[in-house]
Amino acid sequence: MQNEPENLMEKIQSLAKRRGFVYQGSEIYGGLAGTWDYGPLGVALKNNIKESWRKKFVSSKSDMYEIDAAILMNSKVWEASGHVNTFTDPLVECTKCKRRFREDQLKEAGKCDECGASVGAPRNFNMMFSTKIGAMEDSASTVYLRPETAQGIFVNFKNIVDSFHPKLPFGIAQIGKAFRNEITPRDFVFRVREFEQMEIEYFVKPDDWQKYFEYYKDEMLEWMEDLGIDMSKVHELEVEPDDLAHYSKRTVDFEFDFPFGKKELYGLAYRTNFDLTNHALEFQDEEGAEKMTPHVIEPSFGVDRSVLALLASAYDESDPERPFLKFKPAIAPVVCAVSPLLKNKPELVEKAKFVYGMLKAEFGRVMWDDNGNIGKRYRRQDEIGTPWCIVIDFDTLGEENPAHKDTVTIRDRDTGNQERVAIHDLISKIKEQL
Ligand code: GAP
């Protein structure tokens, strides 16, 4: 069944809340716009996304160094990076109801989204959150919450060079929170004020930038596909020169057909030597060689947008009676659920607890589920995208057919097919498919 787009978004958001993926931030106090809290399944999904990213872009590479820099950074960093002067969005105010909007996101140009009156002239609104550090409340104590993780990488460039002596090209990677005072946060976790980024700054010789730009473009596409993002909904957009960020000479945005429209999912930028030059950082590749300033290729990914793109890619309601999330097993929050057929039969429960303990020790992401009848348990697990449900029944005890002793049924989420598998083969069978 085809969805109306808004309808699909509502369904995804309601599932995410009901089943413990994502809750509204500060909900019991009426919420806080642009903030969301992740529940246990959302945390598991985010962790799987980040681990998959780490595997692809950090641990499988011999030229990548991962760091974890502080969120609060000296305000001089943001002066040098250009963010204090240029990290702005055009803010307009309605002449009648005084509501404020981002000019380029108005539904109708020049008109208030709320009351339809005209809006005033745009002014630049800086999106960085500032706070005060220490006991003195003077201008010197102002610090910013980083609006991108990238600058945490640039300011550690010299540390990495001094500790590890890499040769060009090499990269520094970081996963962490970023903060932006978005004028109009909207579309669930798509545009928020507190979010997580996974970024790489890849340092290259100036003449090599095109080669590594293409390399990382392919790597990004390959990772998206591995993760389970619906690639028929991914589009590359060559950003027009007038729309480039202040540090970029070339940017390709990877856009995704979200239920609310085609919007940026990730970005790949050629930042030239803009940042290292502004921070007065240099590099000497070979002993005796002249110092130079490397150029930078920057693949940048949002974790929260990854979550949303995955939910939208995986949501399957081809059978309206049984909507389910078709996550790839490797990123599904729960690998498998274990149930005794009946919860009031101690011998079934005992055996099921044994199987649960065995799988939990191996895979971690394993759920115990003995609520309601088996059909209901299957629906519940399908809805959160659990690839396999394992049931311990009377056959497992060898009561009905001795040949089935110590076997369980394993049910496949996508086909609904059930298979009998020996308990001692369960781990290898699941591992094979992860
Ligand atoms: N260091 C480069 C940089 O920050 P960006 O295009 O502004 O570039 C990179 O952000 C990625 O961070 C985006 O592609 C998106 O995935 C994510 N992102 C940016 N702003 C966001 C927001 N307000 N809410 C959620 N994710 C956001």
Coordinates of C-alpha atoms and ligand atoms in Angstrom, one line a residue:
M1 CA 0.0 0.0 0.0
Q2 CA 1.4 3.4 -0.9
N3 CA 1.6 6.0 1.8
E4 CA 0.6 9.7 1.7
P5 CA 4.0 11.3 2.7
E6 CA 2.7 13.1 5.8
N7 CA 1.0 9.9 6.8
L8 CA 4.2 7.9 6.6
M9 CA 6.0 10.5 8.7
E10 CA 3.3 10.3 11.4
K11 CA 3.4 6.6 11.4
I12 CA 7.2 6.5 11.8
Q13 CA 7.2 9.1 14.5
S14 CA 4.4 7.3 16.5
L15 CA 6.2 4.0 16.2
A16 CA 9.5 5.5 17.3
K17 CA 7.8 6.9 20.4
R18 CA 5.6 4.0 21.3
R19 CA 8.3 1.4 20.9
G20 CA 11.1 3.3 22.6
F21 CA 13.3 4.6 19.8
V22 CA 12.9 8.4 20.2
Y23 CA 11.0 10.6 22.7
Q24 CA 10.4 14.3 22.8
G25 CA 13.0 16.1 24.8
S26 CA 11.9 17.4 28.3
E27 CA 8.4 16.0 27.5
I28 CA 6.8 16.1 30.9
Y29 CA 7.5 19.9 31.0
G30 CA 5.9 20.5 27.6
G31 CA 9.0 19.6 25.6
L32 CA 11.9 21.8 24.4
A33 CA 11.8 22.6 20.7
G34 CA 14.6 21.0 18.6
T35 CA 15.6 18.4 21.2
W36 CA 14.8 14.7 21.3
D37 CA 15.7 11.9 23.7
Y38 CA 16.7 8.5 22.5
G39 CA 15.2 5.4 24.2
P40 CA 16.8 2.0 24.5
L41 CA 16.0 0.9 20.9
G42 CA 17.1 4.3 19.5
V43 CA 20.4 4.1 21.4
A44 CA 21.0 0.6 20.1
L45 CA 20.2 1.7 16.5
K46 CA 22.5 4.8 16.9
N47 CA 25.3 2.6 18.4
N48 CA 25.0 0.2 15.4
I49 CA 25.2 3.1 13.0
K50 CA 28.3 4.5 14.7
E51 CA 30.0 1.1 15.0
S52 CA 29.4 0.4 11.3
W53 CA 30.8 3.9 10.4
R54 CA 33.8 3.3 12.6
K55 CA 34.5 0.0 11.0
K56 CA 34.2 1.4 7.5
F57 CA 36.0 4.7 8.0
V58 CA 38.4 4.2 10.9
S59 CA 39.3 0.7 12.0
S60 CA 39.6 -0.7 8.5
K61 CA 41.9 2.2 7.4
S62 CA 45.6 2.4 8.3
D63 CA 45.7 6.2 7.7
M64 CA 42.9 7.3 10.0
Y65 CA 43.1 8.6 13.6
E66 CA 40.0 8.9 15.8
I67 CA 39.8 11.6 18.5
D68 CA 37.1 12.7 20.9
A69 CA 37.5 16.5 21.5
A70 CA 35.7 18.7 24.0
I71 CA 32.4 20.3 23.1
L72 CA 33.2 23.6 24.8
M73 CA 36.0 25.3 22.8
N74 CA 37.9 28.5 23.2
S75 CA 36.0 31.3 21.3
K76 CA 39.2 32.1 19.3
V77 CA 38.7 28.8 17.5
W78 CA 35.4 30.1 16.1
E79 CA 36.8 33.5 15.3
A80 CA 39.6 31.8 13.3
S81 CA 37.2 29.3 11.6
G82 CA 34.9 32.1 10.4
H83 CA 31.9 30.9 12.3
V84 CA 31.6 34.0 14.5
N85 CA 31.2 36.2 11.5
T86 CA 29.6 33.9 8.9
F87 CA 27.8 31.0 10.5
T88 CA 24.4 32.6 10.1
D89 CA 21.0 32.0 8.7
P90 CA 18.6 34.7 7.3
L91 CA 16.1 35.5 10.0
V92 CA 12.8 37.2 9.2
E93 CA 10.1 38.4 11.5
C94 CA 6.4 38.6 10.8
T95 CA 5.2 42.3 10.8
K96 CA 1.9 41.3 12.4
C97 CA 2.2 38.3 14.8
K98 CA 6.0 38.8 15.3
R99 CA 6.8 35.1 14.8
R100 CA 10.3 34.4 13.5
F101 CA 11.3 32.2 10.6
R102 CA 14.2 31.2 8.4
E103 CA 13.7 33.2 5.2
D104 CA 14.6 30.3 2.9
Q105 CA 12.2 27.9 4.6
L106 CA 9.0 30.0 4.4
K107 CA 6.2 28.1 2.7
E108 CA 5.4 31.2 0.6
A109 CA 8.2 33.7 -0.1
G110 CA 7.8 36.9 1.9
K111 CA 4.7 35.6 3.8
C112 CA 4.4 34.5 7.4
D113 CA 3.8 30.7 7.8
E114 CA 1.4 31.4 10.7
C115 CA -0.8 34.3 9.8
G116 CA 0.0 35.1 6.2
A117 CA 1.0 38.7 6.8
S118 CA 4.2 40.0 5.2
V119 CA 7.6 39.5 6.9
G120 CA 10.2 42.1 7.4
A121 CA 13.7 42.4 5.9
P122 CA 16.0 39.4 6.7
R123 CA 18.9 39.8 9.1
N124 CA 21.8 37.5 9.8
F125 CA 21.2 35.3 12.8
N126 CA 24.3 33.5 14.2
M127 CA 23.4 29.9 15.0
M128 CA 26.1 29.2 17.6
F129 CA 25.0 28.6 21.2
S130 CA 27.2 30.6 23.6
T131 CA 27.6 30.2 27.3
K132 CA 29.9 31.5 30.0
I133 CA 32.8 29.6 31.5
G134 CA 34.1 30.0 35.0
A135 CA 33.0 32.5 37.8
M136 CA 33.7 35.7 35.9
E137 CA 30.8 36.9 33.7
D138 CA 32.8 39.2 31.3
S139 CA 33.2 39.0 27.6
A140 CA 36.4 37.0 27.9
S141 CA 34.4 34.2 29.5
T142 CA 32.2 33.6 26.5
V143 CA 32.6 30.1 24.9
Y144 CA 30.6 28.4 22.2
L145 CA 29.2 24.9 22.1
R146 CA 30.7 23.5 18.9
P147 CA 28.4 23.8 15.8
E148 CA 30.4 21.2 14.0
T149 CA 32.8 18.5 15.2
A150 CA 35.3 19.4 12.5
Q151 CA 37.0 22.2 14.4
G152 CA 37.8 19.8 17.3
I153 CA 39.7 17.9 14.6
F154 CA 41.6 20.9 13.2
V155 CA 42.7 22.1 16.6
N156 CA 44.2 18.7 17.3
F157 CA 46.0 18.4 13.9
K158 CA 49.4 19.3 15.4
N159 CA 48.9 16.9 18.4
I160 CA 48.2 14.0 16.0
V161 CA 51.2 14.9 13.8
D162 CA 53.5 15.1 16.8
S163 CA 52.3 11.9 18.4
F164 CA 51.9 9.7 15.3
H165 CA 54.1 11.2 12.6
P166 CA 51.7 10.4 9.7
K167 CA 52.6 11.0 6.1
L168 CA 50.1 12.6 3.7
P169 CA 47.4 11.6 3.0
F170 CA 45.9 10.8 6.4
G171 CA 42.7 11.5 8.1
I172 CA 41.4 12.4 11.6
A173 CA 37.9 11.2 12.5
Q174 CA 35.5 12.1 15.2
I175 CA 32.0 11.2 16.4
G176 CA 30.3 13.6 18.8
K177 CA 27.6 16.1 19.6
A178 CA 27.2 19.4 17.8
F179 CA 24.8 22.3 18.6
R180 CA 23.0 24.8 16.4
N181 CA 20.4 27.3 17.4
E182 CA 18.2 26.5 14.4
I183 CA 15.6 29.2 13.8
T184 CA 13.0 26.6 12.9
P185 CA 13.8 23.1 14.1
R186 CA 11.4 20.7 12.4
D187 CA 10.7 17.3 10.8
F188 CA 11.3 15.1 13.8
V189 CA 15.1 14.4 14.2
F190 CA 15.9 15.9 10.8
R191 CA 16.6 19.5 11.9
V192 CA 17.4 19.7 15.6
R193 CA 19.3 22.0 17.9
E194 CA 21.4 19.2 19.5
F195 CA 22.6 16.4 17.2
E196 CA 25.5 14.1 16.6
Q197 CA 27.9 14.1 13.7
M198 CA 30.5 11.6 12.4
E199 CA 33.1 13.6 10.5
I200 CA 36.4 13.0 8.8
E201 CA 39.0 15.6 7.8
Y202 CA 41.2 14.0 5.3
F203 CA 44.5 15.8 4.7
V204 CA 46.0 15.6 1.2
K205 CA 48.6 17.3 -1.0
P206 CA 47.0 20.2 -2.8
D207 CA 47.1 18.5 -6.3
D208 CA 45.5 15.3 -5.0
W209 CA 42.2 16.8 -3.7
Q210 CA 40.1 15.7 -6.7
K211 CA 41.3 12.1 -6.5
Y212 CA 40.4 11.8 -2.8
F213 CA 37.1 13.7 -3.3
E214 CA 36.1 11.0 -5.8
Y215 CA 37.4 8.2 -3.5
Y216 CA 35.4 9.4 -0.5
K217 CA 32.3 10.0 -2.6
D218 CA 32.4 6.3 -3.5
E219 CA 33.2 5.3 0.0
M220 CA 30.2 7.2 1.3
L221 CA 27.8 5.7 -1.2
E222 CA 29.1 2.2 -0.4
W223 CA 28.6 2.7 3.3
M224 CA 25.0 4.0 2.9
E225 CA 24.2 0.9 0.9
D226 CA 25.8 -1.4 3.5
L227 CA 23.9 0.3 6.2
G228 CA 20.5 -0.4 4.5
I229 CA 19.6 3.1 3.3
D230 CA 17.3 2.8 0.3
M231 CA 19.6 3.9 -2.5
S232 CA 16.8 4.5 -4.9
K233 CA 16.0 7.5 -2.6
V234 CA 19.5 8.9 -2.5
H235 CA 20.5 11.7 -4.9
E236 CA 23.8 13.6 -5.4
L237 CA 23.6 17.3 -5.6
E238 CA 26.5 19.4 -6.8
V239 CA 26.1 22.5 -4.6
E240 CA 26.0 25.8 -6.6
P241 CA 29.0 28.1 -6.0
D242 CA 26.7 30.8 -4.5
D243 CA 25.3 28.2 -2.0
L244 CA 28.7 26.9 -0.8
A245 CA 29.6 27.2 2.9
H246 CA 32.2 29.9 3.7
Y247 CA 35.0 27.3 3.8
S248 CA 34.2 25.2 0.8
K249 CA 35.3 25.3 -2.8
R250 CA 33.3 22.3 -3.8
T251 CA 30.5 20.4 -2.0
V252 CA 28.4 17.4 -3.0
D253 CA 25.3 16.9 -0.9
F254 CA 23.8 13.4 -0.7
E255 CA 20.1 14.1 -0.5
F256 CA 17.4 11.6 0.6
D257 CA 13.7 11.4 -0.3
F258 CA 12.5 11.9 3.3
P259 CA 8.7 11.6 3.7
F260 CA 8.6 15.4 3.9
G261 CA 10.7 16.0 0.7
K262 CA 14.1 15.7 -0.8
K263 CA 16.6 17.0 1.8
E264 CA 20.3 16.8 2.7
L265 CA 21.3 13.6 4.4
Y266 CA 25.2 13.9 4.3
G267 CA 27.7 16.2 2.7
L268 CA 31.2 15.9 1.2
A269 CA 33.2 19.1 1.0
Y270 CA 36.6 20.2 -0.3
R271 CA 37.6 22.7 2.4
T272 CA 40.9 23.6 0.7
N273 CA 43.5 24.7 3.2
F274 CA 41.1 27.2 4.7
D275 CA 40.9 25.9 8.2
L276 CA 44.6 25.0 8.7
T277 CA 45.7 28.3 7.3
N278 CA 43.3 30.2 9.6
H279 CA 44.6 28.3 12.6
A280 CA 48.2 28.9 11.4
L281 CA 49.0 25.2 11.2
E282 CA 51.5 23.7 8.9
F283 CA 53.0 20.3 8.0
Q284 CA 56.3 18.9 6.9
D285 CA 55.8 15.7 5.0
E286 CA 59.4 14.5 4.6
E287 CA 62.5 15.5 6.6
G288 CA 64.1 18.4 4.9
A289 CA 61.1 19.2 2.8
E290 CA 59.5 22.6 2.9
K291 CA 56.6 23.1 5.3
M292 CA 53.2 23.3 3.5
T293 CA 49.5 23.5 4.4
P294 CA 47.6 20.4 3.5
H295 CA 44.2 20.6 1.8
V296 CA 41.2 18.9 3.2
I297 CA 38.4 16.6 2.0
E298 CA 35.6 16.4 4.5
P299 CA 33.0 13.6 4.5
S300 CA 30.3 14.7 7.1
F301 CA 27.5 12.5 8.4
G302 CA 24.6 13.2 10.8
V303 CA 23.7 10.4 13.1
D304 CA 20.2 11.6 13.7
R305 CA 19.5 12.0 10.0
S306 CA 20.9 8.5 9.5
V307 CA 18.3 7.2 12.0
L308 CA 15.5 8.9 10.2
A309 CA 16.7 7.8 6.7
L310 CA 16.9 4.2 8.0
L311 CA 13.5 4.3 9.6
A312 CA 12.0 5.6 6.4
S313 CA 14.0 3.1 4.3
A314 CA 13.0 0.1 6.5
Y315 CA 9.3 0.9 7.1
D316 CA 7.4 -1.8 5.2
E317 CA 3.6 -1.9 5.3
S318 CA 3.1 -4.0 2.1
D319 CA 0.9 -6.1 4.5
P320 CA -1.2 -3.4 6.3
E321 CA -2.0 -6.0 9.1
R322 CA 1.7 -6.4 9.8
P323 CA 3.8 -3.2 9.3
F324 CA 7.4 -3.9 10.1
L325 CA 10.9 -2.4 10.0
K326 CA 13.0 -4.3 7.5
F327 CA 16.4 -3.4 9.1
K328 CA 19.5 -5.3 8.0
P329 CA 20.3 -7.8 10.8
A330 CA 23.6 -6.1 11.5
I331 CA 22.0 -2.8 12.4
A332 CA 18.7 -4.0 13.9
P333 CA 18.4 -2.9 17.6
V334 CA 17.5 -6.4 18.6
V335 CA 19.2 -9.4 16.9
C336 CA 16.7 -11.9 18.1
A337 CA 13.9 -12.4 20.7
V338 CA 13.6 -15.6 22.8
S339 CA 10.2 -16.9 24.1
P340 CA 8.9 -19.9 25.9
L341 CA 5.7 -21.0 24.0
L342 CA 3.8 -20.8 27.3
K343 CA 5.0 -18.8 30.3
N344 CA 3.2 -20.9 32.9
K345 CA 5.2 -24.1 32.1
P346 CA 8.3 -24.0 34.2
E347 CA 10.1 -26.6 32.1
L348 CA 9.6 -24.4 28.9
V349 CA 10.7 -21.3 30.8
E350 CA 13.8 -22.9 32.2
K351 CA 14.9 -24.1 28.8
A352 CA 14.1 -20.8 27.2
K353 CA 16.1 -18.9 29.9
F354 CA 19.1 -21.1 29.0
V355 CA 18.8 -20.3 25.3
Y356 CA 18.3 -16.6 26.1
G357 CA 21.4 -16.6 28.3
M358 CA 23.5 -18.3 25.7
L359 CA 22.5 -15.9 22.9
K360 CA 22.6 -12.8 25.1
A361 CA 26.3 -13.7 26.0
E362 CA 27.1 -14.0 22.3
F363 CA 25.2 -11.1 20.7
G364 CA 24.2 -8.8 23.5
R365 CA 21.2 -7.3 21.6
V366 CA 18.8 -10.2 22.5
M367 CA 15.3 -9.7 24.0
W368 CA 13.3 -11.9 26.4
D369 CA 9.6 -11.8 25.4
D370 CA 6.9 -13.8 27.1
N371 CA 4.0 -11.3 26.9
G372 CA 0.8 -12.3 25.2
N373 CA 0.4 -15.1 22.7
I374 CA 3.0 -16.0 20.2
G375 CA 1.3 -14.2 17.3
K376 CA 1.3 -11.0 19.3
R377 CA 5.0 -11.4 20.2
Y378 CA 5.9 -11.9 16.5
R379 CA 4.0 -8.6 15.6
R380 CA 5.7 -6.7 18.3
Q381 CA 9.2 -7.9 17.3
D382 CA 8.4 -7.3 13.6
E383 CA 7.4 -3.7 14.4
I384 CA 10.8 -3.0 15.9
G385 CA 12.7 -4.8 13.1
T386 CA 13.9 -7.9 15.0
P387 CA 15.1 -10.3 12.3
W388 CA 14.5 -13.6 14.2
C389 CA 12.1 -14.9 16.9
I390 CA 13.1 -18.1 18.7
V391 CA 10.5 -20.2 20.4
I392 CA 11.0 -23.0 22.9
D393 CA 8.1 -25.4 22.6
F394 CA 7.2 -28.9 23.8
D395 CA 9.2 -30.4 20.9
T396 CA 12.3 -28.7 22.4
L397 CA 11.7 -30.9 25.5
G398 CA 11.4 -34.0 23.3
E399 CA 7.9 -34.6 24.5
E400 CA 6.1 -34.9 21.2
N401 CA 8.9 -36.0 18.9
P402 CA 12.1 -37.3 20.4
A403 CA 14.0 -36.4 17.2
H404 CA 13.2 -32.7 17.9
K405 CA 14.7 -32.8 21.4
D406 CA 16.9 -29.7 22.0
T407 CA 15.7 -28.0 18.8
V408 CA 13.8 -24.7 18.7
T409 CA 11.8 -22.8 16.0
I410 CA 13.4 -19.8 14.5
R411 CA 11.1 -17.5 12.6
D412 CA 12.2 -15.1 9.9
R413 CA 10.8 -11.6 10.1
D414 CA 10.6 -10.9 6.4
T415 CA 9.0 -14.2 5.2
G416 CA 7.3 -15.4 8.4
N417 CA 8.8 -18.8 7.7
Q418 CA 9.8 -21.0 10.6
E419 CA 12.6 -23.5 10.7
R420 CA 13.6 -26.1 13.4
V421 CA 17.2 -25.6 14.4
A422 CA 19.3 -27.4 17.0
I423 CA 20.1 -25.2 20.0
H424 CA 23.9 -25.9 19.5
D425 CA 23.6 -24.6 15.9
L426 CA 21.8 -21.4 16.8
I427 CA 24.8 -19.1 17.3
S428 CA 26.5 -20.2 14.0
K429 CA 23.3 -19.9 12.1
I430 CA 22.7 -16.3 13.3
K431 CA 26.3 -15.3 12.9
E432 CA 26.2 -16.5 9.3
Q433 CA 23.5 -14.0 8.5
L434 CA 24.8 -11.1 10.5
Ligands
GAP1 N1 31.6 20.1 9.2 C1 30.7 20.3 8.1 C2 29.3 20.5 8.5 O1 29.0 20.6 9.7 P1 26.9 20.6 7.6 O2 26.4 20.3 6.2 O3 26.5 21.9 8.2 O4 28.5 20.5 7.5 C3 26.9 18.1 8.3 O5 26.5 19.4 8.5 C4 25.8 17.1 8.6 O6 25.4 17.2 9.9 C5 24.6 17.2 7.7 O7 24.8 16.6 6.4 C6 23.5 16.6 8.5 O8 23.6 15.2 8.4 C7 24.0 16.9 9.9 N2 23.2 18.1 10.4 C8 23.5 19.4 10.2 N3 22.7 20.2 10.8 C9 21.8 19.4 11.5 C10 20.6 19.7 12.3 N4 20.2 20.9 12.6 N5 20.0 18.6 12.8 C11 20.4 17.3 12.5 N6 21.4 17.1 11.7 C12 22.1 18.1 11.2

